[in-house]
CSV table of C-alpha atoms and ligand atoms in Angstrom, one decimal:
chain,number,residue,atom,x,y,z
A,235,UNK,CA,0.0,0.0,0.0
A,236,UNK,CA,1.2,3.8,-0.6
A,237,UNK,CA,1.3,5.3,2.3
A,238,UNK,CA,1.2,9.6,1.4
A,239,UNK,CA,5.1,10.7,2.6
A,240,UNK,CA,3.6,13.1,5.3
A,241,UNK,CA,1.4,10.2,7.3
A,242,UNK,CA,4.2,7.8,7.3
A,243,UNK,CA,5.8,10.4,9.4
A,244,UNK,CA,2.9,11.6,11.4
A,245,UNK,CA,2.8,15.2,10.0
A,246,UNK,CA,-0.7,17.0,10.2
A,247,UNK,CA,-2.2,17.5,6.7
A,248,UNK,CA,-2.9,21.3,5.5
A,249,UNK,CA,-6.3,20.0,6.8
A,250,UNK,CA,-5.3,19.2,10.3
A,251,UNK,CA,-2.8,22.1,10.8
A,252,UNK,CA,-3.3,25.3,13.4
A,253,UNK,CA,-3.6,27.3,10.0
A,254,UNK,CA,-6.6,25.4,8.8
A,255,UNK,CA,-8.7,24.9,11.7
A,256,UNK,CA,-8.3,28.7,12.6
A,257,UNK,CA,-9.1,29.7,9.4
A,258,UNK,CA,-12.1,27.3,9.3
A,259,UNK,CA,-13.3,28.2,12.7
A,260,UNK,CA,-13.2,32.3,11.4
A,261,UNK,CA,-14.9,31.5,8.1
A,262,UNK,CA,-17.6,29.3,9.9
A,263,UNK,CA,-18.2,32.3,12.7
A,264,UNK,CA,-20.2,35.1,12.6
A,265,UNK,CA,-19.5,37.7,11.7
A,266,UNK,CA,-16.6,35.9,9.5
A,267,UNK,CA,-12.8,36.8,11.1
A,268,UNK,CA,-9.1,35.8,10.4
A,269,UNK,CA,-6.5,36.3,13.1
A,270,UNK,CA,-4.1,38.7,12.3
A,271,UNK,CA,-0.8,36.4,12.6
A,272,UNK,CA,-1.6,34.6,9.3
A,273,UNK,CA,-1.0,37.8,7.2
A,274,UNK,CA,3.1,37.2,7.9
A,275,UNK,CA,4.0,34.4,5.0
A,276,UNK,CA,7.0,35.1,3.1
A,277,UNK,CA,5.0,37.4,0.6
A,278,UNK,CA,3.1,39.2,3.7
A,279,UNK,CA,6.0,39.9,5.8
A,280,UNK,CA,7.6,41.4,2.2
A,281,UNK,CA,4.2,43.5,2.1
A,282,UNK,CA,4.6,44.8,5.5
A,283,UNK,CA,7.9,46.4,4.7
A,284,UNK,CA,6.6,48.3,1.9
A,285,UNK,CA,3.6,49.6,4.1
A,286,UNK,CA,6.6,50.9,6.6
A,287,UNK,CA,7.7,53.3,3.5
A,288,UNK,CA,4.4,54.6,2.4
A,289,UNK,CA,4.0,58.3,2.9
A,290,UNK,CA,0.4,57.6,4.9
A,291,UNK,CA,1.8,55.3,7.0
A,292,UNK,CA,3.2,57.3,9.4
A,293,UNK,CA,4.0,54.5,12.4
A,294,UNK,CA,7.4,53.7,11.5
A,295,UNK,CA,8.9,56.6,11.3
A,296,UNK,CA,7.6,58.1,14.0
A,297,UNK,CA,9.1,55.2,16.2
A,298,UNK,CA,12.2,55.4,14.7
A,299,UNK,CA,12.9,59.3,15.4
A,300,UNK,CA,11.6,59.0,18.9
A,301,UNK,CA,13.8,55.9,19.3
A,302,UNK,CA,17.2,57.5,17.4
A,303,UNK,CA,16.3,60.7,19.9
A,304,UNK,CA,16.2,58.8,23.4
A,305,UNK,CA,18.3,55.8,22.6
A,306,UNK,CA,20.9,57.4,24.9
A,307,UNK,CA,18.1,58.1,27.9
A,308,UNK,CA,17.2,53.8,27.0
A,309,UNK,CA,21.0,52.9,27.0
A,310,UNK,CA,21.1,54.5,30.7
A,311,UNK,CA,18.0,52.0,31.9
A,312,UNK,CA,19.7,49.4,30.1
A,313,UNK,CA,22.5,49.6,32.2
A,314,UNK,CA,23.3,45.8,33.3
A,315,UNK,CA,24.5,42.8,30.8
A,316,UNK,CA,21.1,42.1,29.4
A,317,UNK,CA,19.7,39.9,26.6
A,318,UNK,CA,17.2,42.0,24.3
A,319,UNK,CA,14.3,39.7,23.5
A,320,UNK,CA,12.4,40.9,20.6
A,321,UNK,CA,8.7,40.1,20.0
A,322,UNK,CA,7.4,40.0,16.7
A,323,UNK,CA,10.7,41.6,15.3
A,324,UNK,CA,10.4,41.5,11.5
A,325,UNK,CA,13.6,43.4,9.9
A,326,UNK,CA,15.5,44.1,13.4
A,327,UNK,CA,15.7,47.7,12.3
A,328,UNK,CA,14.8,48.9,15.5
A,329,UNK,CA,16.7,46.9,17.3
A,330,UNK,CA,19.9,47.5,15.6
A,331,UNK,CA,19.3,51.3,16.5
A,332,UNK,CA,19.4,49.9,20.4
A,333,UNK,CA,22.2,47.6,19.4
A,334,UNK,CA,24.3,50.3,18.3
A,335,UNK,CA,24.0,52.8,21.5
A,336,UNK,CA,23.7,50.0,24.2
A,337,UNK,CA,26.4,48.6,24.9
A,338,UNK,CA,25.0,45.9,27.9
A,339,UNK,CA,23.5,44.1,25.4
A,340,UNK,CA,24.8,41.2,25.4
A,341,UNK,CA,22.5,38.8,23.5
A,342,UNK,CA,19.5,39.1,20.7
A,343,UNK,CA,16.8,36.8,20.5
A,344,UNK,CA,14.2,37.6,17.6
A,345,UNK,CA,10.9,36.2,18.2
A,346,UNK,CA,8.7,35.5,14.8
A,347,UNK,CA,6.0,33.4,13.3
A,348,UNK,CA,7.8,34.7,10.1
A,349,UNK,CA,10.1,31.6,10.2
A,350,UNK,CA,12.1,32.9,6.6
A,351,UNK,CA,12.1,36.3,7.2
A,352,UNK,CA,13.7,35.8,10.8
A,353,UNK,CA,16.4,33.3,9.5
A,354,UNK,CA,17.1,35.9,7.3
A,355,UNK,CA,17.2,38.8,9.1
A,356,UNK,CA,19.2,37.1,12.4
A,357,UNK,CA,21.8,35.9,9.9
A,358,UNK,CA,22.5,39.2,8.8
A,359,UNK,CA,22.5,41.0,12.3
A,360,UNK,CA,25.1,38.0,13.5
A,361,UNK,CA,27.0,39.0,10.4
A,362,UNK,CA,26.7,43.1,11.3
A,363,UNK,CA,27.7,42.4,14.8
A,364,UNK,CA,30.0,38.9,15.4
A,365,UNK,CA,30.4,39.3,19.1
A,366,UNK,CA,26.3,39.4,19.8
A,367,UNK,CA,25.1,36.3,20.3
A,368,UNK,CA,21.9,36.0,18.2
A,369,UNK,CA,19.7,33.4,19.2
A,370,UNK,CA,16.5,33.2,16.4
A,371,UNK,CA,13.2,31.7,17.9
A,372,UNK,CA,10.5,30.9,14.9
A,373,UNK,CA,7.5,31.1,17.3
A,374,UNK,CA,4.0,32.0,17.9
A,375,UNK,CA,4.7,34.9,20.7
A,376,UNK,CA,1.3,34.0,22.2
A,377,UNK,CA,1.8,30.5,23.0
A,378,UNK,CA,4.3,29.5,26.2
A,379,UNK,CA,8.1,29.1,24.5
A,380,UNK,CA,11.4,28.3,26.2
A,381,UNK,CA,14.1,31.5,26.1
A,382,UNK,CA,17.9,29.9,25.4
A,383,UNK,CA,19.9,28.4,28.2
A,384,UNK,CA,23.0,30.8,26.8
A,385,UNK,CA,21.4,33.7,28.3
A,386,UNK,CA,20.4,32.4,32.0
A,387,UNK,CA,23.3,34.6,33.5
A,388,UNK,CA,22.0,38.1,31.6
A,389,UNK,CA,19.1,40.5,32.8
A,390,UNK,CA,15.7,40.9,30.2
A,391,UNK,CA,14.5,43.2,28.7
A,392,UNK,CA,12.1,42.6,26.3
A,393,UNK,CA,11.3,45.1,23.1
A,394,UNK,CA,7.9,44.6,21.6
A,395,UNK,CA,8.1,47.8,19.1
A,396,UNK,CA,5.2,48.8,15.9
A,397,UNK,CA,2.4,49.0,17.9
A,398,UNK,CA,2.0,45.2,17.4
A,399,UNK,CA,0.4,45.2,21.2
A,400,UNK,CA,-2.4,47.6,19.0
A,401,UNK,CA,-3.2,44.0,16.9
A,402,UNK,CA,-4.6,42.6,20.4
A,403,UNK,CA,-7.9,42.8,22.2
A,404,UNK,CA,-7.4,44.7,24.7
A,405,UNK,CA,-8.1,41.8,27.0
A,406,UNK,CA,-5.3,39.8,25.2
A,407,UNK,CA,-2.8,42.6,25.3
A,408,UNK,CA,-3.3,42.1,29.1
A,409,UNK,CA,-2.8,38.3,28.9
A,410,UNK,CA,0.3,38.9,26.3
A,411,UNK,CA,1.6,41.5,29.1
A,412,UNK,CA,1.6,38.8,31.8
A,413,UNK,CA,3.1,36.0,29.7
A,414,UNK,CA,5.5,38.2,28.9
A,415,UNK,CA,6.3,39.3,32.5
A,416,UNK,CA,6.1,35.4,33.0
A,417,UNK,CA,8.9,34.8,30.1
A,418,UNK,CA,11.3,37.5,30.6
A,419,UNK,CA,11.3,36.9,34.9
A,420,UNK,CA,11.3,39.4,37.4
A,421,UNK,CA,13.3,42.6,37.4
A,422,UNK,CA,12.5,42.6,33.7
A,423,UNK,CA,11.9,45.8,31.2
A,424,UNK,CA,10.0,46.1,28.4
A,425,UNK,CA,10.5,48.5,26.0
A,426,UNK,CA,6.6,48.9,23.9
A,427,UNK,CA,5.6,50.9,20.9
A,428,UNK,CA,2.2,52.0,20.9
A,429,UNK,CA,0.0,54.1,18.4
A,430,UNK,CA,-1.7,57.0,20.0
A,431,UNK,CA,-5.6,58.2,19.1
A,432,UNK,CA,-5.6,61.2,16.7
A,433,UNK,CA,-7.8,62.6,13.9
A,434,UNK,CA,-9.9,59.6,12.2
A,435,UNK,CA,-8.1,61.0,8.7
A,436,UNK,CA,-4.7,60.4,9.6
A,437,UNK,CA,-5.9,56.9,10.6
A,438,UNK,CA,-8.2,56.1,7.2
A,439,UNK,CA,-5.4,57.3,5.5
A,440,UNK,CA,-2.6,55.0,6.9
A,441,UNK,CA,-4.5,51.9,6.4
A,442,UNK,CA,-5.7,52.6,2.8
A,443,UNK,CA,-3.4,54.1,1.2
A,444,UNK,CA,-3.4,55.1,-2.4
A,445,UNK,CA,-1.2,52.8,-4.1
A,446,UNK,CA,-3.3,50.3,-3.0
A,447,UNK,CA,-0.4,48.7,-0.7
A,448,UNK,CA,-2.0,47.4,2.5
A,449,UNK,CA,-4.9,46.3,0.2
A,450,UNK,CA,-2.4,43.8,-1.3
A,451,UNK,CA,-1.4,43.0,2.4
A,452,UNK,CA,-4.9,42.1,3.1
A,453,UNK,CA,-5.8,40.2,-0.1
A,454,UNK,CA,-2.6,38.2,0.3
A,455,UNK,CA,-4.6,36.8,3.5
A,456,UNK,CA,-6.7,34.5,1.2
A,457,UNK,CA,-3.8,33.6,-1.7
A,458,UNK,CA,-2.3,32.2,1.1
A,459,UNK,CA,-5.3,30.5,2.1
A,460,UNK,CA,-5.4,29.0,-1.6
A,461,UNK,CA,-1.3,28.3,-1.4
A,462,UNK,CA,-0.9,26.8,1.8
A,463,UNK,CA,-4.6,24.7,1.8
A,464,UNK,CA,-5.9,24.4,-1.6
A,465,UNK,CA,-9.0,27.2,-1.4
A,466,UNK,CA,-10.1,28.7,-4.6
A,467,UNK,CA,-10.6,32.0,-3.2
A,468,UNK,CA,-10.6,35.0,-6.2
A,469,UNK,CA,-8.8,37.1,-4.4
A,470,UNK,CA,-10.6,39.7,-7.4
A,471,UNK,CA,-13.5,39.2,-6.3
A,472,UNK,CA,-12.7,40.5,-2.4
A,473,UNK,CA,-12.0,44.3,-1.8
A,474,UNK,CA,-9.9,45.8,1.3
A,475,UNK,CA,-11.4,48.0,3.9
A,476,UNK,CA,-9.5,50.1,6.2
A,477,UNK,CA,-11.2,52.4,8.4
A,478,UNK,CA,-10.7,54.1,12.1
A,479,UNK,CA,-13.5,52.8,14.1
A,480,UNK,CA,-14.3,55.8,16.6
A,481,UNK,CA,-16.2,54.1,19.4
A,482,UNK,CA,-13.7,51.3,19.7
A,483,UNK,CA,-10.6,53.2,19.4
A,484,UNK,CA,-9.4,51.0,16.5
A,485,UNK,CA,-8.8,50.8,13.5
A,486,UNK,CA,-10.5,47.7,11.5
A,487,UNK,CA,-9.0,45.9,8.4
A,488,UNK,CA,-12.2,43.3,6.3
A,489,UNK,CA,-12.3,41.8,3.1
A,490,UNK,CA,-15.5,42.6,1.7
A,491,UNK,CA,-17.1,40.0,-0.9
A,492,UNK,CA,-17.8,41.6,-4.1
A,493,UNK,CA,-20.4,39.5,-4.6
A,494,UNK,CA,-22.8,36.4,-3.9
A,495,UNK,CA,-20.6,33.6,-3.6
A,496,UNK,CA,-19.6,30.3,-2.3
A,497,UNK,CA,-15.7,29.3,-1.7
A,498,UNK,CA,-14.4,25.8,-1.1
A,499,UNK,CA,-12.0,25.8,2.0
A,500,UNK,CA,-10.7,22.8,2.8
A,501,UNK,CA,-13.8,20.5,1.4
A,502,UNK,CA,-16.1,22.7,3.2
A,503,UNK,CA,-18.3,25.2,1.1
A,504,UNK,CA,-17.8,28.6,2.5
A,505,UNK,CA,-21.2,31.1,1.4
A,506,UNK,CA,-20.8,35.0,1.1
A,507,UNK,CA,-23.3,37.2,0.3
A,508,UNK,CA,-22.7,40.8,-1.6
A,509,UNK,CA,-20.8,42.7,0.6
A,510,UNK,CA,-20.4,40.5,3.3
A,511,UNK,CA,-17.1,41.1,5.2
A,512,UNK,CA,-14.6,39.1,6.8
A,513,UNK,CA,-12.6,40.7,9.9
A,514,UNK,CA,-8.7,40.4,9.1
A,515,UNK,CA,-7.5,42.8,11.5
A,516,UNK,CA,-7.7,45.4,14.7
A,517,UNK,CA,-5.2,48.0,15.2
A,518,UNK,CA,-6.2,49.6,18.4
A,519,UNK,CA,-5.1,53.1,19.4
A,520,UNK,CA,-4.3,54.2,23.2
A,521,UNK,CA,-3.5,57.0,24.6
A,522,UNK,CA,-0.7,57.4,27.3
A,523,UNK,CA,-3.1,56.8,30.1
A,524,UNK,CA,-5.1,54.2,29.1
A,525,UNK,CA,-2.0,51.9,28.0
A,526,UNK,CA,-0.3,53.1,31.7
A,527,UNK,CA,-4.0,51.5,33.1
A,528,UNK,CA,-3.4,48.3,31.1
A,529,UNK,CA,0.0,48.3,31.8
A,530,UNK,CA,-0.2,48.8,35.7
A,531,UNK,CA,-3.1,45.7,35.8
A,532,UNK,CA,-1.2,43.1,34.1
A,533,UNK,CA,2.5,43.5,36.3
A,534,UNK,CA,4.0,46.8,34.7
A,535,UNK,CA,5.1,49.6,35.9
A,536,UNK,CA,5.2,52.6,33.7
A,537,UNK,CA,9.1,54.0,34.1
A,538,UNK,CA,9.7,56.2,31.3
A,539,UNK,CA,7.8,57.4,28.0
A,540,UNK,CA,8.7,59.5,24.7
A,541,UNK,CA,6.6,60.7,21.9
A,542,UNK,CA,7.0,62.1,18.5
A,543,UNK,CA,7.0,66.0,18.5
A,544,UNK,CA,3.5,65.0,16.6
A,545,UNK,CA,1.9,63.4,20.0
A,546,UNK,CA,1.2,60.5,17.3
A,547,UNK,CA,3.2,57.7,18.8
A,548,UNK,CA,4.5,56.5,22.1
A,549,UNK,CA,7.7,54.2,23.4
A,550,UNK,CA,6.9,53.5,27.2
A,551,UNK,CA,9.7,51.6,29.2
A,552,UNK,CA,7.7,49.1,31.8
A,553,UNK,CA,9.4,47.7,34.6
A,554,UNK,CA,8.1,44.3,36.3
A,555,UNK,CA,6.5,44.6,39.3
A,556,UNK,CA,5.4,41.5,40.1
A,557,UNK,CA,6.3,37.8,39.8
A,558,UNK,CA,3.7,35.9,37.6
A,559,UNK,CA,3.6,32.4,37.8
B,877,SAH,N1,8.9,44.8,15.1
B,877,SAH,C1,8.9,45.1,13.7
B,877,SAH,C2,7.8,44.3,12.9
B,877,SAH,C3,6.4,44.6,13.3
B,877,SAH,S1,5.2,43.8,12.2
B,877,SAH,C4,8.6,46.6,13.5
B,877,SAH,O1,8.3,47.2,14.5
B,877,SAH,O2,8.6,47.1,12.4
B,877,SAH,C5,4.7,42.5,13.2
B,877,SAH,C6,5.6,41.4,13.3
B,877,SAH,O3,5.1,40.5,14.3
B,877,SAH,C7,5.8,40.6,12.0
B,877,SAH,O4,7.1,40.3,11.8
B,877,SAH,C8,5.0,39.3,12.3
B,877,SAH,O5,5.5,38.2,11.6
B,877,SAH,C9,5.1,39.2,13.8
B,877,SAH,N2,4.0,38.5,14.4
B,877,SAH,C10,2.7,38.8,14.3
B,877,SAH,N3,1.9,38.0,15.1
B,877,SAH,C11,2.8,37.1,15.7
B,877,SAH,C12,2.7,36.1,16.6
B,877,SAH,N4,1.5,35.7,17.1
B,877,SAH,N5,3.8,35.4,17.0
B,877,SAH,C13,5.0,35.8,16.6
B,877,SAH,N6,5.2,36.8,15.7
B,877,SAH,C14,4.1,37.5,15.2
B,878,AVI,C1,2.0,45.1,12.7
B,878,AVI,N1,0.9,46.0,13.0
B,878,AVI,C2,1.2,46.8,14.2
B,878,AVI,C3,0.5,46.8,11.8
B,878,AVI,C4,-0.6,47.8,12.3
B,878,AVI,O1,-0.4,49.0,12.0
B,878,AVI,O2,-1.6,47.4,12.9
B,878,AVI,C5,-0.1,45.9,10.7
B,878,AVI,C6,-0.7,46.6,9.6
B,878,AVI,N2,-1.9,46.4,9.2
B,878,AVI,C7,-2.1,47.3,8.2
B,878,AVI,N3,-1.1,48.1,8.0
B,878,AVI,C8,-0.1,47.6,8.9
């Protein structure tokens, strides 16, 4: 008998994978939803780096100025040899800018569900700096994962820059904050970018921009729903939304069916009527008290904060305050 390569060695099937079953349970829920995690293949990790360059999206740049401008004031709490554990750290070009002023850094551990994009990008930093040791983790940054043994003798601190904490519920950007005080132990700092509230313009206009780039982010949600488990979504025949929802402080990223139609997901039959969305993505907005509140009720303590000149982005430096089992 044939036995298919991937059974004889008890790998799951596109079918049985996390992928599938999440993307079954969103398309099966009401209203329809994809988690945010799955935009990050190869070709949406390559996406995102071309939104950071767009003249709407203003995120990046912000963070990098306010981070260039008080890297000094960061160097002086970072003042013990320290591993820098990055969450969610696509190109590393932030932390190279603390990499280059702090010199207690000791170690680099880029955390990513982007498995390419990370090998990439750690080989290169390893490369830019030879006596950092570099120690790549391809992981899902919500789940429980094991830090190296080779940096059991330095001090945290964790860096969780882009306003990724904005992709959460609120609820889970609590949770995330105590596994993260859980992982990176007590006495720890972590060093957060998050996007502030400001006019609803700004905000359309960063998340549909006009050449149509974070549109092709979102759309390459269901090629690689087609790729990776055989769908026959036409991607033509979804359209991307981007819009700052006032009442929830957020801004909200669907895929709106351009029409009545049915699309086969792994053997299921998946209906949509005209205009019909799914929800691919939240991007919430604090302000500096509100994140301080969240902060403060899941084991932070707010240390130190910069913004833009702007008032449109925030780095706040937390400090553990508690020990969460
Ligand atoms: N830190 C970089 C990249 C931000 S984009 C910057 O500030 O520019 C968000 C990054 O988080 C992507 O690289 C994506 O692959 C990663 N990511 C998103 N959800 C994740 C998850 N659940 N686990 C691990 N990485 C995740
Ligand atoms: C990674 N994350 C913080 C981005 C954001 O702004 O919410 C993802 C993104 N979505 C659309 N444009 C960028």
């Amino acid at each position: 008998m044939n036995v298919p390569a991937r059974m004889a060695r008890h790998e799951p099937s596109p079918e049985e994978s996390p992928f599938a079953r999440d993307v079954i349970a969103g398309l099966t829920a009401r209203p329809k939803r994809l988690p945010p995690k799955y935009f990050y293949d190869e070709t949406g990790s390559k996406l995102f780096e071309r939104i950071t360059e767009l003249p709407e999206y203003y995120l990046t740049r912000c963070e990098l100025a306010i981070l260039h401008d008080h890297v000094a004031e960061i160097a002086l709490i970072i003042d013990v040899k320290t591993a820098l554990i990055e969450f969610g750290s696509g190109s590393t070009r932030k932390a190279r800018i603390l990499l280059a002023a702090c010199p207690a850094i000791e170690a680099y551990v880029p955390v990513d569900i982007s498995s390419e994009m990370l090998g990439r990008e750690a080989a290169q930093l390893q490369q830019d700096h030879p006596r950092l040791k570099v120690l790549a983790i391809p992981a899902d940054f919500t789940k429980p994962f094991d830090l190296p043994s080779t940096i059991s003798d330095l001090a945290r601190t964790g860096f969780f820059p882009g306003s990724t904490i904005g992709n959460f519920e609120p609820h889970q950007a609590a949770a995330f904050l105590h596994h993260a005080a859980r992982i990176l132990g007590r006495g720890a700092t972590l060093i957060v970018g998050l996007d502030l509230i400001k006019d609803a313009g700004i905000l359309n206009a960063a998340y549909d921009d006009a050449a149509g780039v974070t549109a092709k982010f979102n759309l390459n949600l269901l090629a690689r729903i087609n790729r990776e488990l055989g769908a026959d979504f036409n991607p033509d025949a979804f359209c991307h939304q981007g819009f700052y929802n006032i009442e929830r402080r957020r801004v909200e990223m669907h895929l709106a069916s351009r029409k009545r139609q049915t699309v086969k997901v792994c053997g299921r039959a998946i209906d949509f009527r005209a205009g019909e969305t799914i929800h691919t993505e939240n991007s919430y907005k604090y302000t500096i008290e509100s994140f301080g509140a969240l902060a403060r009720g899941s084991g932070w303590s707010p240390v130190a904060l910069w913004t833009d000149p702007k008032g449109w982005f925030c780095v706040q430096v937390l400090l553990a305050t508690e020990q969460v089992s």
